[in-house]
GROMACS .gro file of C-alpha atoms in nm:
model
  479
    1MET     CA    1  -4.018   8.929  -1.897
    2LYS     CA    2  -4.378   8.816  -1.861
    3ILE     CA    3  -4.548   8.602  -2.111
    4LEU     CA    4  -4.788   8.889  -2.207
    5ASP     CA    5  -4.499   9.141  -2.259
    6ARG     CA    6  -4.328   8.881  -2.480
    7TYR     CA    7  -4.645   8.830  -2.679
    8ILE     CA    8  -4.711   9.202  -2.728
    9LEU     CA    9  -4.346   9.265  -2.822
   10LYS     CA   10  -4.338   8.969  -3.062
   11SER     CA   11  -4.662   9.072  -3.236
   12PHE     CA   12  -4.524   9.433  -3.275
   13LEU     CA   13  -4.175   9.332  -3.396
   14GLN     CA   14  -4.323   9.089  -3.655
   15THR     CA   15  -4.545   9.357  -3.784
   16LEU     CA   16  -4.271   9.630  -3.776
   17ALA     CA   17  -4.024   9.407  -3.962
   18THR     CA   18  -4.271   9.314  -4.233
   19VAL     CA   19  -4.391   9.672  -4.282
   20PHE     CA   20  -4.038   9.804  -4.281
   21VAL     CA   21  -3.921   9.560  -4.541
   22ILE     CA   22  -4.202   9.636  -4.780
   23LEU     CA   23  -4.174  10.021  -4.753
   24PHE     CA   24  -3.790  10.011  -4.781
   25PHE     CA   25  -3.829   9.801  -5.094
   26ILE     CA   26  -4.076  10.050  -5.240
   27PHE     CA   27  -3.850  10.344  -5.158
   28ILE     CA   28  -3.550  10.165  -5.299
   29LEU     CA   29  -3.736  10.117  -5.626
   30GLN     CA   30  -3.824  10.483  -5.622
   31GLY     CA   31  -3.456  10.572  -5.577
   32PHE     CA   32  -3.357  10.338  -5.854
   33TRP     CA   33  -3.604  10.502  -6.082
   34LEU     CA   34  -3.468  10.850  -6.001
   35PHE     CA   35  -3.110  10.744  -6.086
   36ILE     CA   36  -3.207  10.502  -6.381
   37SER     CA   37  -3.073  10.756  -6.630
   38GLU     CA   38  -2.728  10.727  -6.463
   39LEU     CA   39  -2.723  10.347  -6.449
   40ALA     CA   40  -2.895  10.229  -6.751
   41GLY     CA   41  -2.701  10.179  -7.076
   42LYS     CA   42  -2.371  10.277  -6.923
   43ASP     CA   43  -2.198   9.926  -6.929
   44LEU     CA   44  -2.177   9.926  -6.547
   45ASP     CA   45  -2.123   9.591  -6.397
   46LEU     CA   46  -2.388   9.441  -6.153
   47LEU     CA   47  -2.147   9.489  -5.857
   48THR     CA   48  -2.125   9.871  -5.915
   49ILE     CA   49  -2.506   9.901  -5.957
   50VAL     CA   50  -2.567   9.696  -5.631
   51LYS     CA   51  -2.300   9.905  -5.448
   52PHE     CA   52  -2.478  10.223  -5.579
   53LEU     CA   53  -2.807  10.111  -5.444
   54LEU     CA   54  -2.674   9.995  -5.111
   55LEU     CA   55  -2.495  10.329  -5.053
   56TYR     CA   56  -2.813  10.514  -5.149
   57SER     CA   57  -3.036  10.316  -4.909
   58PRO     CA   58  -2.928  10.444  -4.569
   59ARG     CA   59  -3.071  10.798  -4.664
   60ILE     CA   60  -3.420  10.624  -4.707
   61VAL     CA   61  -3.430  10.505  -4.339
   62PRO     CA   62  -3.534  10.840  -4.186
   63LEU     CA   63  -3.842  10.824  -4.408
   64VAL     CA   64  -3.917  10.463  -4.378
   65LEU     CA   65  -3.860  10.401  -4.006
   66PRO     CA   66  -4.113  10.656  -3.859
   67LEU     CA   67  -4.382  10.554  -4.109
   68SER     CA   68  -4.312  10.186  -4.025
   69VAL     CA   69  -4.337  10.245  -3.657
   70LEU     CA   70  -4.663  10.440  -3.716
   71LEU     CA   71  -4.825  10.184  -3.932
   72ALA     CA   72  -4.706   9.887  -3.714
   73SER     CA   73  -4.836  10.052  -3.397
   74ILE     CA   74  -5.184  10.106  -3.563
   75MET     CA   75  -5.203   9.759  -3.702
   76THR     CA   76  -5.082   9.575  -3.382
   77PHE     CA   77  -5.288   9.754  -3.134
   78GLY     CA   78  -5.585   9.768  -3.375
   79SER     CA   79  -5.570   9.388  -3.411
   80PHE     CA   80  -5.551   9.359  -3.030
   81ALA     CA   81  -5.867   9.564  -2.997
   82GLU     CA   82  -6.054   9.403  -3.284
   83ASN     CA   83  -5.984   9.053  -3.163
   84TYR     CA   84  -6.100   9.149  -2.808
   85GLU     CA   85  -5.751   9.088  -2.669
   86PHE     CA   86  -5.760   9.419  -2.492
   87ALA     CA   87  -6.084   9.319  -2.335
   88ALA     CA   88  -5.922   8.996  -2.200
   89MET     CA   89  -5.629   9.202  -2.067
   90LYS     CA   90  -5.864   9.447  -1.885
   91SER     CA   91  -6.063   9.165  -1.735
   92ALA     CA   92  -5.732   9.033  -1.595
   93GLY     CA   93  -5.659   9.372  -1.440
   94ILE     CA   94  -5.404   9.482  -1.709
   95SER     CA   95  -5.458   9.829  -1.850
   96LEU     CA   96  -5.353   9.980  -2.180
   97LYS     CA   97  -5.094  10.190  -2.003
   98ARG     CA   98  -4.936   9.869  -1.860
   99SER     CA   99  -4.948   9.702  -2.199
  100LEU     CA  100  -4.756   9.978  -2.359
  101GLN     CA  101  -4.461   9.960  -2.118
  102PRO     CA  102  -4.243   9.685  -2.292
  103LEU     CA  103  -4.303   9.864  -2.629
  104SER     CA  104  -4.216  10.201  -2.476
  105ILE     CA  105  -3.881  10.063  -2.366
  106PHE     CA  106  -3.811   9.906  -2.714
  107ILE     CA  107  -3.908  10.234  -2.885
  108GLY     CA  108  -3.670  10.424  -2.659
  109ILE     CA  109  -3.391  10.188  -2.763
  110LEU     CA  110  -3.492  10.209  -3.130
  111ALA     CA  111  -3.477  10.595  -3.093
  112LEU     CA  112  -3.127  10.582  -2.957
  113VAL     CA  113  -3.021  10.340  -3.239
  114SER     CA  114  -3.181  10.566  -3.502
  115PHE     CA  115  -2.988  10.864  -3.365
  116TRP     CA  116  -2.668  10.664  -3.379
  117PHE     CA  117  -2.747  10.557  -3.734
  118ALA     CA  118  -2.827  10.917  -3.835
  119ASN     CA  119  -2.502  11.045  -3.685
  120ASN     CA  120  -2.274  10.782  -3.805
  121VAL     CA  121  -2.401  10.555  -4.068
  122ILE     CA  122  -2.583  10.804  -4.297
  123PRO     CA  123  -2.297  11.059  -4.324
  124LYS     CA  124  -2.052  10.774  -4.421
  125SER     CA  125  -2.279  10.623  -4.670
  126GLU     CA  126  -2.346  10.972  -4.816
  127PHE     CA  127  -1.968  11.028  -4.843
  128GLU     CA  128  -1.926  10.698  -5.035
  129PHE     CA  129  -2.238  10.743  -5.243
  130ILE     CA  130  -2.144  11.089  -5.364
  131ASN     CA  131  -1.787  10.985  -5.446
  132LEU     CA  132  -1.906  10.674  -5.624
  133ARG     CA  133  -2.113  10.897  -5.848
  134LYS     CA  134  -1.807  11.122  -5.910
  135GLU     CA  135  -1.599  10.811  -5.996
  136ILE     CA  136  -1.868  10.681  -6.237
  137ILE     CA  137  -1.897  11.025  -6.395
  138GLU     CA  138  -1.514  11.053  -6.443
  139THR     CA  139  -1.508  10.713  -6.609
  140LYS     CA  140  -1.840  10.780  -6.800
  141PRO     CA  141  -1.852  11.160  -6.851
  142ALA     CA  142  -2.186  11.133  -7.041
  143MET     CA  143  -2.354  11.039  -6.709
  144ALA     CA  144  -2.342  11.408  -6.600
  145ILE     CA  145  -2.590  11.498  -6.880
  146ALA     CA  146  -2.934  11.353  -6.949
  147GLU     CA  147  -3.113  11.334  -7.286
  148GLY     CA  148  -3.399  11.569  -7.360
  149VAL     CA  149  -3.386  11.776  -7.044
  150PHE     CA  150  -3.163  12.046  -6.912
  151SER     CA  151  -2.891  11.928  -6.690
  152GLN     CA  152  -2.761  12.198  -6.441
  153LEU     CA  153  -2.385  12.198  -6.371
  154GLY     CA  154  -2.317  12.517  -6.164
  155ASN     CA  155  -2.402  12.808  -6.370
  156THR     CA  156  -2.423  12.606  -6.692
  157ASN     CA  157  -2.742  12.435  -6.826
  158ILE     CA  158  -2.690  12.171  -7.095
  159LYS     CA  159  -2.949  12.000  -7.311
  160VAL     CA  160  -2.887  11.740  -7.577
  161GLU     CA  161  -3.125  11.572  -7.809
  162LYS     CA  162  -2.939  11.243  -7.825
  163LYS     CA  163  -2.629  11.070  -7.688
  164TYR     CA  164  -2.454  10.792  -7.876
  165GLY     CA  165  -2.117  10.623  -7.904
  166GLU     CA  166  -1.964  10.352  -7.697
  167ASN     CA  167  -1.997  10.548  -7.371
  168GLY     CA  168  -2.252  10.796  -7.467
  169GLU     CA  169  -1.984  11.065  -7.529
  170MET     CA  170  -2.109  11.178  -7.865
  171LEU     CA  171  -2.390  11.440  -7.852
  172LYS     CA  172  -2.639  11.566  -8.106
  173ASN     CA  173  -2.807  11.897  -8.113
  174VAL     CA  174  -2.653  12.062  -7.809
  175THR     CA  175  -2.807  12.367  -7.638
  176ILE     CA  176  -2.601  12.537  -7.354
  177HIS     CA  177  -2.726  12.837  -7.130
  178VAL     CA  178  -2.449  13.002  -6.927
  179LYS     CA  179  -2.595  13.206  -6.646
  180SER     CA  180  -2.449  13.524  -6.505
  181ASN     CA  181  -2.285  13.505  -6.163
  182THR     CA  182  -2.580  13.682  -6.005
  183GLY     CA  183  -2.818  13.412  -6.150
  184VAL     CA  184  -3.024  13.678  -6.325
  185GLY     CA  185  -3.095  13.605  -6.692
  186ASN     CA  186  -2.879  13.405  -6.948
  187LYS     CA  187  -2.570  13.582  -7.048
  188THR     CA  188  -2.459  13.331  -7.306
  189ILE     CA  189  -2.637  13.078  -7.529
  190ILE     CA  190  -2.448  12.824  -7.732
  191LYS     CA  191  -2.603  12.590  -7.993
  192ALA     CA  192  -2.418  12.323  -8.183
  193LYS     CA  193  -2.513  12.040  -8.413
  194GLU     CA  194  -2.256  11.798  -8.277
  195GLY     CA  195  -2.065  11.763  -7.949
  196LYS     CA  196  -1.816  11.523  -7.785
  197LEU     CA  197  -1.755  11.477  -7.420
  198SER     CA  198  -1.424  11.387  -7.266
  199ASN     CA  199  -1.288  11.386  -6.911
  200SER     CA  200  -0.969  11.563  -6.801
  201SER     CA  201  -0.802  11.607  -6.477
  202ASN     CA  202  -0.915  11.806  -6.168
  203ASN     CA  203  -1.285  11.743  -6.214
  204ILE     CA  204  -1.299  11.919  -6.540
  205LEU     CA  205  -1.547  11.790  -6.809
  206THR     CA  206  -1.430  11.899  -7.157
  207LEU     CA  207  -1.701  11.942  -7.417
  208ASP     CA  208  -1.590  11.991  -7.786
  209LEU     CA  209  -1.868  12.156  -7.998
  210PHE     CA  210  -1.888  12.138  -8.380
  211ASP     CA  211  -2.082  12.349  -8.629
  212GLY     CA  212  -2.269  12.591  -8.414
  213TYR     CA  213  -2.355  12.949  -8.308
  214TYR     CA  214  -2.249  13.157  -8.005
  215TYR     CA  215  -2.490  13.423  -7.867
  216GLU     CA  216  -2.396  13.670  -7.589
  217ASP     CA  217  -2.598  13.942  -7.428
  218ILE     CA  218  -2.474  14.297  -7.421
  219LYS     CA  219  -2.602  14.520  -7.141
  220ASN     CA  220  -2.737  14.851  -7.266
  221VAL     CA  221  -2.597  15.098  -7.006
  222LYS     CA  222  -2.823  15.381  -7.125
  223LYS     CA  223  -3.136  15.172  -7.129
  224PRO     CA  224  -3.084  14.888  -6.878
  225ASN     CA  225  -3.460  14.824  -6.840
  226ASP     CA  226  -3.537  14.819  -7.209
  227PRO     CA  227  -3.668  14.467  -7.302
  228LYS     CA  228  -3.501  14.493  -7.642
  229GLN     CA  229  -3.125  14.439  -7.550
  230PRO     CA  230  -2.859  14.393  -7.817
  231PHE     CA  231  -2.666  14.073  -7.844
  232VAL     CA  232  -2.372  13.933  -8.042
  233LYS     CA  233  -2.394  13.634  -8.264
  234SER     CA  234  -2.106  13.439  -8.402
  235TYR     CA  235  -2.055  13.115  -8.596
  236PHE     CA  236  -1.799  12.852  -8.518
  237LYS     CA  237  -1.682  12.532  -8.665
  238THR     CA  238  -1.526  12.405  -8.342
  239ASN     CA  239  -1.546  12.529  -7.984
  240LYS     CA  240  -1.410  12.380  -7.666
  241ILE     CA  241  -1.590  12.447  -7.316
  242ASN     CA  242  -1.448  12.322  -6.982
  243ILE     CA  243  -1.713  12.245  -6.717
  244ASP     CA  244  -1.631  12.196  -6.355
  245ILE     CA  245  -1.818  11.866  -6.254
  246SER     CA  246  -1.740  11.917  -5.888
  247LEU     CA  247  -2.041  12.164  -5.898
  248LEU     CA  248  -2.260  11.865  -5.973
  249ASN     CA  249  -2.313  11.803  -5.609
  250LYS     CA  250  -2.211  12.145  -5.477
  251GLN     CA  251  -1.945  11.998  -5.253
  252THR     CA  252  -1.576  12.063  -5.175
  253GLU     CA  253  -1.272  11.828  -5.195
  254ASN     CA  254  -1.017  11.725  -4.942
  255GLU     CA  255  -0.656  11.635  -4.974
  256ASP     CA  256  -0.751  11.278  -5.076
  257ASP     CA  257  -0.948  11.394  -5.364
  258LYS     CA  258  -1.280  11.300  -5.211
  259VAL     CA  259  -1.589  11.504  -5.205
  260VAL     CA  260  -1.705  11.636  -4.878
  261GLY     CA  261  -2.033  11.805  -4.794
  262THR     CA  262  -2.251  11.901  -4.512
  263SER     CA  263  -2.468  11.590  -4.544
  264MET     CA  264  -2.168  11.381  -4.487
  265LEU     CA  265  -2.075  11.532  -4.147
  266ASN     CA  266  -2.162  11.398  -3.798
  267LEU     CA  267  -2.266  11.622  -3.498
  268SER     CA  268  -1.901  11.714  -3.395
  269ALA     CA  269  -1.801  11.799  -3.752
  270LEU     CA  270  -2.129  12.002  -3.799
  271PHE     CA  271  -2.053  12.205  -3.478
  272GLN     CA  272  -1.696  12.262  -3.596
  273GLU     CA  273  -1.810  12.386  -3.937
  274LYS     CA  274  -2.084  12.606  -3.782
  275ASN     CA  275  -1.818  12.776  -3.545
  276ASN     CA  276  -1.590  12.826  -3.853
  277LEU     CA  277  -1.877  12.990  -4.039
  278TYR     CA  278  -1.952  13.214  -3.744
  279ASN     CA  279  -1.590  13.318  -3.731
  280ASP     CA  280  -1.582  13.399  -4.100
  281LEU     CA  281  -1.908  13.593  -4.077
  282ASN     CA  282  -1.778  13.800  -3.771
  283LYS     CA  283  -1.448  13.867  -3.954
  284GLU     CA  284  -1.616  13.971  -4.270
  285LEU     CA  285  -1.855  14.210  -4.064
  286GLU     CA  286  -1.567  14.362  -3.873
  287SER     CA  287  -1.352  14.402  -4.187
  288TYR     CA  288  -1.625  14.570  -4.391
  289THR     CA  289  -1.728  14.797  -4.094
  290GLU     CA  290  -1.373  14.905  -4.044
  291ASN     CA  291  -1.307  14.962  -4.416
  292THR     CA  292  -1.632  15.158  -4.451
  293ASN     CA  293  -1.556  15.380  -4.148
  294LEU     CA  294  -1.205  15.455  -4.278
  295TYR     CA  295  -1.344  15.539  -4.620
  296VAL     CA  296  -1.604  15.782  -4.470
  297LYS     CA  297  -1.348  15.945  -4.242
  298SER     CA  298  -1.109  15.994  -4.528
  299LYS     CA  299  -1.365  16.143  -4.767
  300PHE     CA  300  -1.578  16.349  -4.532
  301TYR     CA  301  -1.401  16.509  -4.239
  302VAL     CA  302  -1.624  16.709  -3.992
  303ASP     CA  303  -1.474  16.944  -3.730
  304PRO     CA  304  -1.546  16.795  -3.390
  305GLU     CA  305  -1.653  17.143  -3.273
  306HIS     CA  306  -1.969  17.104  -3.495
  307LYS     CA  307  -2.221  16.982  -3.242
  308ASN     CA  308  -2.535  16.936  -3.456
  309GLU     CA  309  -2.632  16.824  -3.813
  310LYS     CA  310  -2.735  17.172  -3.907
  311SER     CA  311  -2.393  17.319  -3.831
  312ASP     CA  312  -2.237  17.037  -4.013
  313GLU     CA  313  -2.463  17.100  -4.320
  314ASN     CA  314  -2.374  17.469  -4.302
  315SER     CA  315  -1.996  17.393  -4.301
  316ILE     CA  316  -2.031  17.152  -4.602
  317ASN     CA  317  -2.234  17.420  -4.802
  318ASN     CA  318  -1.969  17.683  -4.718
  319ILE     CA  319  -1.696  17.463  -4.847
  320ILE     CA  320  -1.883  17.381  -5.165
  321ASN     CA  321  -1.982  17.747  -5.229
  322GLN     CA  322  -1.602  17.823  -5.261
  323TYR     CA  323  -1.597  17.628  -5.594
  324SER     CA  324  -1.704  17.747  -5.933
  325SER     CA  325  -2.024  17.608  -6.097
  326GLU     CA  326  -1.822  17.366  -6.314
  327ASP     CA  327  -1.635  17.239  -6.011
  328LYS     CA  328  -1.954  17.199  -5.822
  329GLU     CA  329  -2.098  16.983  -6.095
  330ARG     CA  330  -1.798  16.764  -6.087
  331ILE     CA  331  -1.818  16.735  -5.711
  332TYR     CA  332  -2.184  16.640  -5.726
  333ASN     CA  333  -2.122  16.377  -6.001
  334LEU     CA  334  -1.840  16.237  -5.800
  335ALA     CA  335  -2.058  16.216  -5.497
  336ILE     CA  336  -2.335  16.040  -5.699
  337ASN     CA  337  -2.090  15.791  -5.844
  338THR     CA  338  -1.946  15.735  -5.505
  339ILE     CA  339  -2.296  15.670  -5.354
  340GLU     CA  340  -2.386  15.429  -5.641
  341SER     CA  341  -2.045  15.247  -5.603
  342ASN     CA  342  -2.107  15.216  -5.226
  343ASN     CA  343  -2.459  15.084  -5.284
  344ALA     CA  344  -2.341  14.826  -5.521
  345THR     CA  345  -2.062  14.716  -5.292
  346LEU     CA  346  -2.307  14.705  -5.006
  347PHE     CA  347  -2.554  14.498  -5.214
  348THR     CA  348  -2.284  14.244  -5.307
  349LYS     CA  349  -2.139  14.228  -4.960
  350SER     CA  350  -2.480  14.182  -4.806
  351ASN     CA  351  -2.562  13.889  -5.052
  352TYR     CA  352  -2.229  13.726  -4.956
  353LEU     CA  353  -2.288  13.769  -4.584
  354PHE     CA  354  -2.648  13.637  -4.626
  355GLU     CA  355  -2.510  13.318  -4.800
  356ILE     CA  356  -2.286  13.255  -4.501
  357GLN     CA  357  -2.576  13.303  -4.273
  358LYS     CA  358  -2.780  13.063  -4.485
  359SER     CA  359  -2.508  12.809  -4.461
  360ILE     CA  360  -2.522  12.851  -4.082
  361PHE     CA  361  -2.891  12.803  -4.089
  362LYS     CA  362  -2.843  12.482  -4.290
  363HIS     CA  363  -2.596  12.348  -4.035
  364ASP     CA  364  -2.831  12.422  -3.755
  365VAL     CA  365  -3.114  12.236  -3.930
  366LEU     CA  366  -2.894  11.931  -3.997
  367ILE     CA  367  -2.781  11.930  -3.631
  368ASN     CA  368  -3.138  11.928  -3.515
  369GLU     CA  369  -3.243  11.675  -3.773
  370LYS     CA  370  -3.040  11.408  -3.627
  371PHE     CA  371  -3.246  11.445  -3.294
  372VAL     CA  372  -3.561  11.484  -3.487
  373ILE     CA  373  -3.521  11.138  -3.653
  374ALA     CA  374  -3.489  10.980  -3.309
  375PHE     CA  375  -3.784  11.168  -3.158
  376SER     CA  376  -4.010  11.087  -3.470
  377CYS     CA  377  -4.000  10.720  -3.371
  378ILE     CA  378  -4.125  10.793  -3.023
  379LEU     CA  379  -4.377  11.035  -3.162
  380MET     CA  380  -4.533  10.801  -3.425
  381PHE     CA  381  -4.554  10.514  -3.175
  382PHE     CA  382  -4.756  10.722  -2.929
  383ILE     CA  383  -4.981  10.831  -3.211
  384GLY     CA  384  -5.021  10.496  -3.366
  385ALA     CA  385  -5.059  10.272  -3.060
  386PRO     CA  386  -5.353  10.460  -2.897
  387LEU     CA  387  -5.512  10.527  -3.247
  388GLY     CA  388  -5.509  10.160  -3.318
  389ALA     CA  389  -5.680  10.090  -2.976
  390ILE     CA  390  -5.942  10.352  -3.038
  391ILE     CA  391  -6.036  10.262  -3.406
  392ARG     CA  392  -6.030   9.882  -3.313
  393LYS     CA  393  -5.927   9.795  -3.675
  394GLY     CA  394  -5.615   9.579  -3.762
  395GLY     CA  395  -5.491   9.456  -4.095
  396LEU     CA  396  -5.413   9.662  -4.403
  397GLY     CA  397  -5.728   9.862  -4.462
  398LEU     CA  398  -5.821  10.147  -4.225
  399PRO     CA  399  -5.474  10.155  -4.050
  400ILE     CA  400  -5.303  10.228  -4.378
  401VAL     CA  401  -5.538  10.520  -4.439
  402PHE     CA  402  -5.476  10.683  -4.115
  403ALA     CA  403  -5.098  10.605  -4.128
  404VAL     CA  404  -5.067  10.766  -4.468
  405LEU     CA  405  -5.265  11.075  -4.374
  406ILE     CA  406  -5.070  11.137  -4.063
  407PHE     CA  407  -4.734  11.063  -4.217
  408ILE     CA  408  -4.797  11.289  -4.519
  409THR     CA  409  -4.900  11.576  -4.286
  410TYR     CA  410  -4.585  11.510  -4.085
  411HIS     CA  411  -4.353  11.500  -4.387
  412PHE     CA  412  -4.502  11.798  -4.556
  413ILE     CA  413  -4.459  12.019  -4.241
  414ASN     CA  414  -4.118  11.880  -4.189
  415THR     CA  415  -4.007  11.961  -4.543
  416PHE     CA  416  -4.166  12.297  -4.527
  417GLY     CA  417  -4.010  12.395  -4.194
  418LYS     CA  418  -3.665  12.293  -4.307
  419LYS     CA  419  -3.682  12.475  -4.636
  420VAL     CA  420  -3.805  12.792  -4.479
  421ALA     CA  421  -3.548  12.770  -4.197
  422GLN     CA  422  -3.265  12.726  -4.438
  423GLU     CA  423  -3.364  13.035  -4.626
  424GLY     CA  424  -3.375  13.237  -4.301
  425GLY     CA  425  -3.753  13.278  -4.296
  426LEU     CA  426  -3.780  13.062  -3.969
  427ASP     CA  427  -3.562  12.999  -3.678
  428PRO     CA  428  -3.370  12.687  -3.764
  429ASN     CA  429  -3.437  12.512  -3.432
  430LEU     CA  430  -3.808  12.576  -3.470
  431GLY     CA  431  -3.811  12.491  -3.840
  432ALA     CA  432  -3.640  12.148  -3.775
  433TRP     CA  433  -3.887  12.055  -3.496
  434LEU     CA  434  -4.204  12.217  -3.650
  435SER     CA  435  -4.355  11.891  -3.759
  436SER     CA  436  -4.292  11.728  -3.425
  437LEU     CA  437  -4.438  12.013  -3.232
  438VAL     CA  438  -4.752  12.026  -3.455
  439LEU     CA  439  -4.824  11.646  -3.397
  440LEU     CA  440  -4.710  11.629  -3.041
  441PRO     CA  441  -5.053  11.746  -2.909
  442LEU     CA  442  -5.223  11.481  -3.128
  443ALA     CA  443  -5.000  11.216  -2.961
  444ILE     CA  444  -5.080  11.342  -2.607
  445PHE     CA  445  -5.446  11.362  -2.687
  446LEU     CA  446  -5.483  11.004  -2.827
  447THR     CA  447  -5.273  10.856  -2.546
  448TYR     CA  448  -5.476  11.022  -2.283
  449ARG     CA  449  -5.808  10.921  -2.444
  450ALA     CA  450  -5.692  10.557  -2.502
  451THR     CA  451  -5.534  10.501  -2.153
  452ASN     CA  452  -5.849  10.637  -1.985
  453ASP     CA  453  -6.086  10.427  -2.202
  454LEU     CA  454  -6.235  10.734  -2.363
  455ASN     CA  455  -6.339  10.689  -2.721
  456VAL     CA  456  -6.292  10.941  -2.988
  457ASN     CA  457  -6.589  10.989  -3.202
  458ILE     CA  458  -6.489  11.069  -3.569
  459ASN     CA  459  -6.803  11.198  -3.733
  460LEU     CA  460  -6.768  11.204  -4.120
  461ASP     CA  461  -7.135  11.240  -4.191
  462TRP     CA  462  -7.094  11.592  -4.297
  463ILE     CA  463  -6.883  11.478  -4.583
  464ILE     CA  464  -7.053  11.149  -4.663
  465ASP     CA  465  -7.418  11.276  -4.654
  466PRO     CA  466  -7.378  11.531  -4.944
  467ILE     CA  467  -7.205  11.260  -5.152
  468LYS     CA  468  -7.502  11.017  -5.088
  469LYS     CA  469  -7.749  11.286  -5.191
  470ILE     CA  470  -7.583  11.351  -5.518
  471PHE     CA  471  -7.569  10.983  -5.603
  472SER     CA  472  -7.929  10.922  -5.504
  473LYS     CA  473  -8.032  11.227  -5.733
  474LYS     CA  474  -7.846  11.066  -6.024
  475LYS     CA  475  -8.017  10.738  -5.969
  476LYS     CA  476  -8.364  10.896  -5.965
  477GLN     CA  477  -8.287  11.082  -6.283
  478THR     CA  478  -8.173  10.767  -6.467
  479THR     CA  479  -8.488  10.571  -6.342
   0.00000   0.00000   0.00000
């Protein structure tokens, strides 16, 4: 390796390491702040807290690494341009394209390492992190519920005014909302002055309530759309509620009593789970189609000699006309009830099938995301390096502004694309790669301009001039 290549690589690696450590520390503090309600005041030893944060830290890398590459690229190449080092390289016959070669090889290796990290390290750390939370909650049940806000556990929302006791198991002023299975409206509301949490086997959190009221909605069949719906209210001295804490992370369990979810799977496991979901979806569709056809054939038989809809309609009318008016009314009511029942069944089945399809979409997004993490390092480098050479500014001033603006745009589009894709509003492959596809033209444009010594004129006068006029008017008015 030539001396110049070593110098460029050393300058970039020093900046990248510094930026990565700083950003990583900031994001770790943010994560600690998010989980401080679970860690503070729970008599947890220092080793458990450190283990908690260490297992949480790998999920931060997909955020920190691309931003670090972007910022380090802008700072390094901006510093080279600002200190006329690029001018010295060009005078020696070394172009920007040539100076990018050693770093391009390094970024390619970094992308492969990040892919391996996303496919192996992150799933394992997620597995250990979620199960550590599960173990902490089992030993400290009160950690599943926070003070002053509603904590959601499956279809149950719980709010307590205060927690006290040795492990925070005693609760004051408890409010519980139990939602319906469809998720529309609150079916049950429970209020109690006191409560006590205790943990039992099989991920069941037991909540003993004292001195409270129980409210339950009653659906008015005759007036379902009437806003004034009746309800039942009853008083209780003691009441026991069992809550499934495995729903806290919406995961499943294996034979070893460990929580397993989609975020804890590598590529091979994700492909296998996706194939299983496809098989389940096809089986459900075939079963429902077959049952529906059998039901229709058993209820409505049409003579094969009838060749058009008009003849079928006439035959049905002839059959119905054979009955009395009372029997006709019963037949029509039966038909209406059958149609309503079929509509309800179809609605329920379609929702169930759509949930399976959404799970398939989520698996597709997670599969693509592992490749997107690797590609984002390459993308950010080929945005940051030429941009730094163009703006000719190093240090922590202007480079941070550009890096933050670019990364916020990337992160927003990435989050938006994944969310929409998981809900079925966008193709999962497109949703996962949307942010990369949007910024790829920018990387190509900047690289082309920088390698061909073409400046990019960024004219902000249309923004700055009106602001200057406003301030100048204010100064004149004050004088």
